[in-house]
Amino acid sequence: KLVVVGETGTGKSTLVNAVFGEDLCPVDSSHPLAQRISVYQHGKENHDIESGATLVEHYRPLEMLRDFSVVDVPGNGSIKRHQQQLIDEFIPAADFVLVVFPVTDPWSPTTWKMLESIDEQWQDKIILILQQCDRRSDEEISAILEHLRRTSMNRCLTHFPTFAVSGKKALLAKTSGLDKERLLAESRFPEFESYLSQTINRCAHRLQKMEEACSLADVVIK
């Protein structure tokens, strides 16, 4: 389960779309579906189910959703409004929590307060993402990344894995088919995706499931 948190304008929907290589989340913040917590799961056909006033379940026939579900928390200051639900329900159940900051303004006090309130036992799920890195020079990005690392240590007493990416260029690389290698390199996405893959493969409960499947296969074969 992938939980994505970020204020409006951070580019978090574009980031999720780039991870999946599909237009999964609406990018337009005025879209009605962008105003509530959205949970994306695999389904045989497109359909949505409203689960109360703050939550919508979206079922999509995308292959990657067989392995992932995505919780997209809306922006517009709603991090504060949904903070308790995030901390009590979504973050403990998550495998990853992507906290997205825009490269143009990575100082959101609401987002940092939310990070401070997360219990220490869940901190190893958190990844900080500096999005829209195509809008700044390499020198500026390095300085901002260092600031994020220092701030996470000062405010949360830990260094979270931190990546700078351009979801826009990564999505173009995966969907347009034009100049793919250059766009992907400029997006800085491969390092981030490699970290996700390696962490998933090391995940203890995933290994346990694989062991159980192998044991079952052994019994069936014998």
Coordinates of C-alpha atoms in Angstrom, one line a residue:
K1 CA 0.0 0.0 0.0
L2 CA 1.3 3.4 -1.1
V3 CA 0.1 6.5 0.8
V4 CA 0.9 9.8 -0.9
V5 CA 0.7 13.1 1.0
G6 CA 1.3 16.6 -0.2
E7 CA -0.3 20.0 -0.4
T8 CA -2.0 21.3 -3.6
G9 CA 0.6 22.2 -6.2
T10 CA 3.3 19.7 -5.0
G11 CA 2.8 17.5 -8.1
K12 CA 1.9 14.4 -6.1
S13 CA -0.7 13.2 -8.6
T14 CA 1.8 13.6 -11.4
L15 CA 4.2 11.6 -9.3
V16 CA 1.8 8.7 -8.8
N17 CA 0.9 8.7 -12.5
A18 CA 4.6 8.5 -13.3
V19 CA 5.1 5.6 -10.9
F20 CA 2.4 3.7 -12.7
G21 CA 3.0 5.0 -16.2
E22 CA -0.7 5.7 -16.4
D23 CA -3.1 8.7 -15.8
L24 CA -4.4 7.2 -12.6
C25 CA -4.9 10.3 -10.4
P26 CA -6.6 13.5 -11.6
V27 CA -4.0 16.2 -11.8
D28 CA -6.5 19.1 -11.8
S29 CA -7.0 20.1 -8.1
S30 CA -10.5 21.4 -8.9
H31 CA -11.6 18.0 -10.1
P32 CA -14.4 16.7 -7.7
L33 CA -12.4 13.5 -7.0
A34 CA -9.4 15.5 -6.0
Q35 CA -11.2 16.9 -3.0
R36 CA -11.4 13.7 -1.0
I37 CA -9.1 10.9 0.1
S38 CA -8.9 8.5 -2.9
V39 CA -8.0 4.8 -2.6
Y40 CA -7.1 3.2 -5.9
Q41 CA -7.4 -0.6 -6.2
H42 CA -7.6 -3.2 -8.9
G43 CA -10.9 -4.0 -10.4
K44 CA -12.2 -5.7 -13.6
E45 CA -13.7 -2.4 -14.8
N46 CA -13.6 1.3 -13.9
H47 CA -16.0 2.2 -11.1
D48 CA -16.0 4.3 -8.0
I49 CA -17.6 3.8 -4.6
E50 CA -18.1 6.7 -2.2
S51 CA -17.3 5.6 1.4
G52 CA -18.6 8.4 3.5
A53 CA -18.0 12.1 3.1
T54 CA -14.2 12.1 2.9
L55 CA -13.3 8.8 1.1
V56 CA -13.7 7.5 -2.4
E57 CA -12.6 4.0 -3.5
H58 CA -11.6 3.8 -7.2
Y59 CA -11.4 0.5 -9.0
R60 CA -9.3 0.4 -12.2
P61 CA -8.2 -2.5 -14.5
L62 CA -4.5 -1.6 -14.3
E63 CA -2.0 -4.4 -14.0
M64 CA 0.2 -2.7 -11.4
L65 CA -2.9 -2.3 -9.1
R66 CA -2.8 -6.1 -8.7
D67 CA 0.3 -5.5 -6.5
F68 CA -0.3 -2.0 -5.2
S69 CA -3.1 0.0 -3.7
V70 CA -2.7 3.8 -3.6
V71 CA -4.1 6.2 -1.1
D72 CA -4.0 9.8 -2.4
V73 CA -4.6 12.4 0.3
P74 CA -5.9 15.7 -1.2
G75 CA -4.1 19.1 -0.7
N76 CA -5.7 22.5 -0.2
G77 CA -4.7 22.4 3.5
S78 CA -6.7 19.2 4.0
I79 CA -3.6 17.4 5.4
K80 CA -4.5 19.0 8.7
R81 CA -8.2 18.1 8.4
H82 CA -7.4 14.4 7.6
Q83 CA -4.3 14.2 9.8
Q84 CA -5.8 12.0 12.5
Q85 CA -7.2 9.5 10.0
L86 CA -3.8 9.5 8.3
I87 CA -2.0 8.7 11.5
D88 CA -4.5 6.2 12.9
E89 CA -5.6 4.4 9.8
F90 CA -3.6 4.8 6.6
I91 CA 0.0 5.2 7.8
P92 CA 0.1 2.1 10.1
A93 CA -1.3 0.0 7.2
A94 CA 1.1 1.5 4.5
D95 CA 4.2 0.0 3.1
F96 CA 5.4 3.4 1.9
V97 CA 4.4 6.9 2.8
L98 CA 5.5 9.4 0.1
V99 CA 5.6 12.9 1.5
V100 CA 5.8 15.2 -1.5
F101 CA 7.3 18.7 -1.4
P102 CA 7.4 21.1 -4.5
V103 CA 10.9 22.2 -5.4
T104 CA 9.5 25.8 -5.6
D105 CA 8.3 25.9 -2.0
P106 CA 9.4 22.9 0.2
W107 CA 8.7 24.6 3.5
S108 CA 5.0 23.6 4.2
P109 CA 4.5 23.9 8.0
T110 CA 1.4 21.8 7.9
T111 CA 3.3 18.9 6.2
W112 CA 6.2 19.1 8.7
K113 CA 3.8 19.2 11.7
M114 CA 2.1 16.0 10.3
L115 CA 5.6 14.4 10.0
E116 CA 6.4 15.3 13.6
S117 CA 3.2 13.7 14.8
I118 CA 3.9 10.3 13.3
D119 CA 4.9 7.6 15.8
E120 CA 8.5 6.5 15.7
Q121 CA 7.5 2.9 14.9
W122 CA 6.1 4.1 11.5
Q123 CA 9.0 6.4 10.5
D124 CA 10.7 3.7 8.4
K125 CA 7.8 3.8 6.0
I126 CA 8.4 7.5 5.1
I127 CA 10.1 8.7 1.9
L128 CA 10.5 12.5 1.2
I129 CA 10.1 13.4 -2.4
L130 CA 11.2 16.8 -3.8
Q131 CA 9.0 17.0 -6.9
Q132 CA 9.2 19.2 -10.0
C133 CA 13.0 19.2 -9.9
D134 CA 13.0 20.2 -13.6
R135 CA 12.2 23.8 -12.4
R136 CA 15.5 24.2 -10.6
S137 CA 19.2 23.9 -11.3
D138 CA 21.3 21.0 -10.0
E139 CA 23.0 23.3 -7.5
E140 CA 19.6 24.5 -6.1
I141 CA 18.3 21.0 -5.9
S142 CA 21.3 19.8 -3.9
A143 CA 20.9 22.7 -1.5
I144 CA 17.2 22.0 -1.0
L145 CA 17.7 18.3 -0.5
E146 CA 20.3 19.1 2.2
H147 CA 17.8 21.4 3.8
L148 CA 15.2 18.7 3.9
R149 CA 17.6 16.2 5.4
R150 CA 18.6 18.7 8.1
T151 CA 15.0 19.7 8.9
S152 CA 14.0 16.0 9.2
M153 CA 16.7 15.4 11.7
N154 CA 15.9 18.6 13.7
R155 CA 12.2 18.1 13.7
C156 CA 11.7 14.3 13.5
L157 CA 15.1 13.1 14.9
T158 CA 15.7 10.9 11.9
H159 CA 17.0 11.0 8.3
F160 CA 14.2 10.0 5.9
P161 CA 15.2 8.6 2.5
T162 CA 15.0 11.7 0.2
F163 CA 14.8 11.9 -3.5
A164 CA 14.5 14.7 -6.1
V165 CA 12.4 13.8 -9.2
S166 CA 10.5 15.2 -12.1
G167 CA 7.2 13.3 -12.3
K168 CA 6.3 15.2 -15.4
K169 CA 9.4 14.0 -17.3
A170 CA 9.2 10.5 -16.0
L171 CA 5.6 10.3 -17.1
L172 CA 6.5 11.6 -20.6
A173 CA 9.3 9.1 -20.8
K174 CA 6.9 6.2 -20.0
T175 CA 4.0 7.3 -22.1
S176 CA 5.2 9.3 -25.1
G177 CA 7.9 7.0 -26.3
L178 CA 9.9 10.0 -27.6
D179 CA 13.5 10.6 -26.4
K180 CA 12.7 8.2 -23.5
E181 CA 16.3 7.7 -22.3
R182 CA 17.0 11.4 -22.0
L183 CA 13.7 12.2 -20.3
L184 CA 14.1 9.4 -17.8
A185 CA 17.7 10.4 -16.9
E186 CA 16.6 14.0 -16.5
S187 CA 13.6 13.0 -14.3
R188 CA 16.0 11.3 -11.8
F189 CA 13.3 8.7 -11.5
P190 CA 15.4 5.5 -11.8
E191 CA 17.1 6.0 -8.4
F192 CA 13.8 6.5 -6.7
E193 CA 12.2 3.5 -8.4
S194 CA 15.2 1.3 -7.7
Y195 CA 14.9 2.2 -4.0
L196 CA 11.2 1.2 -4.0
S197 CA 12.0 -2.1 -5.7
Q198 CA 14.8 -3.0 -3.4
T199 CA 12.8 -2.1 -0.3
I200 CA 9.8 -4.1 -1.5
N201 CA 12.0 -7.1 -2.2
R202 CA 13.5 -6.9 1.3
C203 CA 10.2 -6.5 3.0
A204 CA 9.8 -9.3 5.6
H205 CA 6.1 -10.0 5.2
R206 CA 6.6 -10.2 1.4
L207 CA 9.3 -12.8 1.9
Q208 CA 7.1 -14.6 4.2
K209 CA 4.3 -14.7 1.6
M210 CA 6.7 -16.0 -1.0
E211 CA 7.9 -18.7 1.5
E212 CA 4.3 -19.8 2.1
A213 CA 3.6 -20.0 -1.6
C214 CA 6.7 -22.1 -2.1
S215 CA 5.8 -24.4 0.7
L216 CA 2.3 -24.8 -0.7
A217 CA 3.7 -25.5 -4.2
D218 CA 6.0 -28.2 -2.6
V219 CA 3.0 -29.9 -1.0
V220 CA 1.0 -29.8 -4.3
I221 CA 4.0 -31.2 -6.3
K222 CA 4.6 -34.0 -3.9

